[in-house]
């Protein structure tokens, strides 16, 4: 367990789908807790109470920003490392929508 008594995963890394099932995000991928948006990194940061633990994740805005960049610069396509942890294709769909495909 962590310092707050909560069980932790082996690596401390959650997939996007696990963030939904753990109750950090709703089924639409929106944060269920107060959050800040770091415009520099396009990252959502959510302080989890009562612990001093911060959840940082690539929200659907990050893939959409990448899709916008691809479309705006007329690039031929993209490569993604791994998307099996996506939930209902929220992240992939945001990329596709931004690219217009």
PDB file of C-alpha atoms in Angstrom:
ATOM      1  CA  UNK A   1       0.000   0.000   0.000  1.00  0.00           C
ATOM      2  CA  UNK A   2       0.976   3.626  -0.463  1.00  0.00           C
ATOM      3  CA  UNK A   3       1.433   6.107   2.390  1.00  0.00           C
ATOM      4  CA  UNK A   4      -2.361   6.587   2.522  1.00  0.00           C
ATOM      5  CA  UNK A   5      -3.098   2.889   2.855  1.00  0.00           C
ATOM      6  CA  UNK A   6      -4.387   2.493  -0.697  1.00  0.00           C
ATOM      7  CA  UNK A   7      -3.315  -0.514  -2.705  1.00  0.00           C
ATOM      8  CA  UNK A   8      -1.086   0.279  -5.642  1.00  0.00           C
ATOM      9  CA  UNK A   9      -0.300  -1.465  -8.885  1.00  0.00           C
ATOM     10  CA  UNK A  10       3.082  -3.035  -9.412  1.00  0.00           C
ATOM     11  CA  UNK A  11       4.374  -0.162 -11.527  1.00  0.00           C
ATOM     12  CA  UNK A  12       2.092   2.664 -10.452  1.00  0.00           C
ATOM     13  CA  UNK A  13       1.162   3.166 -14.102  1.00  0.00           C
ATOM     14  CA  UNK A  14      -2.501   3.091 -15.141  1.00  0.00           C
ATOM     15  CA  UNK A  15      -3.843   2.724 -18.648  1.00  0.00           C
ATOM     16  CA  UNK A  16      -6.543   5.177 -19.695  1.00  0.00           C
ATOM     17  CA  UNK A  17      -9.152   2.408 -19.299  1.00  0.00           C
ATOM     18  CA  UNK A  18      -7.880   1.616 -15.780  1.00  0.00           C
ATOM     19  CA  UNK A  19      -8.286   5.289 -14.831  1.00  0.00           C
ATOM     20  CA  UNK A  20     -11.967   4.920 -15.751  1.00  0.00           C
ATOM     21  CA  UNK A  21     -12.437   1.642 -13.862  1.00  0.00           C
ATOM     22  CA  UNK A  22     -10.586   3.032 -10.803  1.00  0.00           C
ATOM     23  CA  UNK A  23     -12.964   6.003 -10.689  1.00  0.00           C
ATOM     24  CA  UNK A  24     -10.490   8.750 -11.593  1.00  0.00           C
ATOM     25  CA  UNK A  25     -12.265   9.429 -14.918  1.00  0.00           C
ATOM     26  CA  UNK A  26     -15.895   9.044 -15.964  1.00  0.00           C
ATOM     27  CA  UNK A  27     -16.946   6.873 -18.920  1.00  0.00           C
ATOM     28  CA  UNK A  28     -16.439   9.867 -21.240  1.00  0.00           C
ATOM     29  CA  UNK A  29     -12.826  10.249 -20.096  1.00  0.00           C
ATOM     30  CA  UNK A  30     -13.499  13.387 -18.029  1.00  0.00           C
ATOM     31  CA  UNK A  31     -11.818  13.877 -14.650  1.00  0.00           C
ATOM     32  CA  UNK A  32     -14.085  13.171 -11.684  1.00  0.00           C
ATOM     33  CA  UNK A  33     -12.008  15.369  -9.396  1.00  0.00           C
ATOM     34  CA  UNK A  34     -10.847  18.965  -9.622  1.00  0.00           C
ATOM     35  CA  UNK A  35      -8.064  19.270 -12.126  1.00  0.00           C
ATOM     36  CA  UNK A  36      -5.656  21.711 -13.693  1.00  0.00           C
ATOM     37  CA  UNK A  37      -4.710  21.771 -17.359  1.00  0.00           C
ATOM     38  CA  UNK A  38      -1.039  22.354 -18.190  1.00  0.00           C
ATOM     39  CA  UNK A  39      -1.184  24.144 -21.542  1.00  0.00           C
ATOM     40  CA  UNK A  40       2.547  23.693 -22.095  1.00  0.00           C
ATOM     41  CA  UNK A  41       2.400  19.882 -22.048  1.00  0.00           C
ATOM     42  CA  UNK A  42      -1.336  19.451 -22.800  1.00  0.00           C
ATOM     43  CA  UNK A  43      -1.550  17.372 -19.638  1.00  0.00           C
ATOM     44  CA  UNK A  44      -4.316  17.148 -17.076  1.00  0.00           C
ATOM     45  CA  UNK A  45      -3.094  17.187 -13.491  1.00  0.00           C
ATOM     46  CA  UNK A  46      -5.540  16.100 -10.810  1.00  0.00           C
ATOM     47  CA  UNK A  47      -4.685  16.263  -7.103  1.00  0.00           C
ATOM     48  CA  UNK A  48      -6.209  13.230  -5.377  1.00  0.00           C
ATOM     49  CA  UNK A  49      -7.370  13.781  -1.812  1.00  0.00           C
ATOM     50  CA  UNK A  50      -6.737  13.027   1.012  1.00  0.00           C
ATOM     51  CA  UNK A  51      -3.289  11.979  -0.146  1.00  0.00           C
ATOM     52  CA  UNK A  52      -0.775  14.276  -1.727  1.00  0.00           C
ATOM     53  CA  UNK A  53      -0.854  12.265  -4.924  1.00  0.00           C
ATOM     54  CA  UNK A  54      -1.128  13.825  -8.346  1.00  0.00           C
ATOM     55  CA  UNK A  55      -2.559  12.129 -11.360  1.00  0.00           C
ATOM     56  CA  UNK A  56      -1.124  13.346 -14.662  1.00  0.00           C
ATOM     57  CA  UNK A  57      -2.523  11.948 -17.865  1.00  0.00           C
ATOM     58  CA  UNK A  58      -2.687  12.482 -21.579  1.00  0.00           C
ATOM     59  CA  UNK A  59      -6.288  13.612 -21.881  1.00  0.00           C
ATOM     60  CA  UNK A  60      -8.180  13.409 -25.159  1.00  0.00           C
ATOM     61  CA  UNK A  61      -6.900  16.936 -25.915  1.00  0.00           C
ATOM     62  CA  UNK A  62      -3.324  15.707 -26.358  1.00  0.00           C
ATOM     63  CA  UNK A  63      -4.040  13.260 -29.217  1.00  0.00           C
ATOM     64  CA  UNK A  64      -6.378  15.854 -30.762  1.00  0.00           C
ATOM     65  CA  UNK A  65      -3.579  18.438 -30.709  1.00  0.00           C
ATOM     66  CA  UNK A  66      -1.322  15.926 -32.444  1.00  0.00           C
ATOM     67  CA  UNK A  67      -4.037  15.261 -35.023  1.00  0.00           C
ATOM     68  CA  UNK A  68      -4.404  19.001 -35.630  1.00  0.00           C
ATOM     69  CA  UNK A  69      -0.639  19.264 -36.162  1.00  0.00           C
ATOM     70  CA  UNK A  70      -0.699  16.366 -38.632  1.00  0.00           C
ATOM     71  CA  UNK A  71      -3.610  17.868 -40.593  1.00  0.00           C
ATOM     72  CA  UNK A  72      -2.301  21.459 -40.494  1.00  0.00           C
ATOM     73  CA  UNK A  73       1.068  20.369 -41.862  1.00  0.00           C
ATOM     74  CA  UNK A  74      -0.329  17.948 -44.467  1.00  0.00           C
ATOM     75  CA  UNK A  75       1.637  15.049 -43.028  1.00  0.00           C
ATOM     76  CA  UNK A  76       1.043  11.602 -44.478  1.00  0.00           C
ATOM     77  CA  UNK A  77       0.029   9.923 -41.233  1.00  0.00           C
ATOM     78  CA  UNK A  78       1.082   8.954 -37.750  1.00  0.00           C
ATOM     79  CA  UNK A  79       2.343   6.061 -35.659  1.00  0.00           C
ATOM     80  CA  UNK A  80       1.141   5.230 -32.163  1.00  0.00           C
ATOM     81  CA  UNK A  81       3.087   3.120 -29.719  1.00  0.00           C
ATOM     82  CA  UNK A  82       0.243   1.346 -27.976  1.00  0.00           C
ATOM     83  CA  UNK A  83      -3.484   1.996 -27.517  1.00  0.00           C
ATOM     84  CA  UNK A  84      -4.827  -1.168 -25.893  1.00  0.00           C
ATOM     85  CA  UNK A  85      -5.417   0.804 -22.687  1.00  0.00           C
ATOM     86  CA  UNK A  86      -7.736   3.286 -24.419  1.00  0.00           C
ATOM     87  CA  UNK A  87     -11.338   3.310 -23.152  1.00  0.00           C
ATOM     88  CA  UNK A  88     -14.070   3.121 -25.821  1.00  0.00           C
ATOM     89  CA  UNK A  89     -11.516   4.554 -28.280  1.00  0.00           C
ATOM     90  CA  UNK A  90     -11.721   8.030 -26.671  1.00  0.00           C
ATOM     91  CA  UNK A  91      -8.058   8.840 -27.342  1.00  0.00           C
ATOM     92  CA  UNK A  92      -7.877   7.322 -30.818  1.00  0.00           C
ATOM     93  CA  UNK A  93     -11.170   8.934 -31.863  1.00  0.00           C
ATOM     94  CA  UNK A  94      -9.940  12.363 -30.754  1.00  0.00           C
ATOM     95  CA  UNK A  95      -6.863  11.929 -32.959  1.00  0.00           C
ATOM     96  CA  UNK A  96      -8.907  10.729 -35.945  1.00  0.00           C
ATOM     97  CA  UNK A  97     -11.474  13.517 -35.554  1.00  0.00           C
ATOM     98  CA  UNK A  98      -8.768  16.183 -35.428  1.00  0.00           C
ATOM     99  CA  UNK A  99      -7.222  14.722 -38.590  1.00  0.00           C
ATOM    100  CA  UNK A 100     -10.587  14.635 -40.337  1.00  0.00           C
ATOM    101  CA  UNK A 101     -10.587  10.860 -40.862  1.00  0.00           C
TER     102      UNK A 101
END
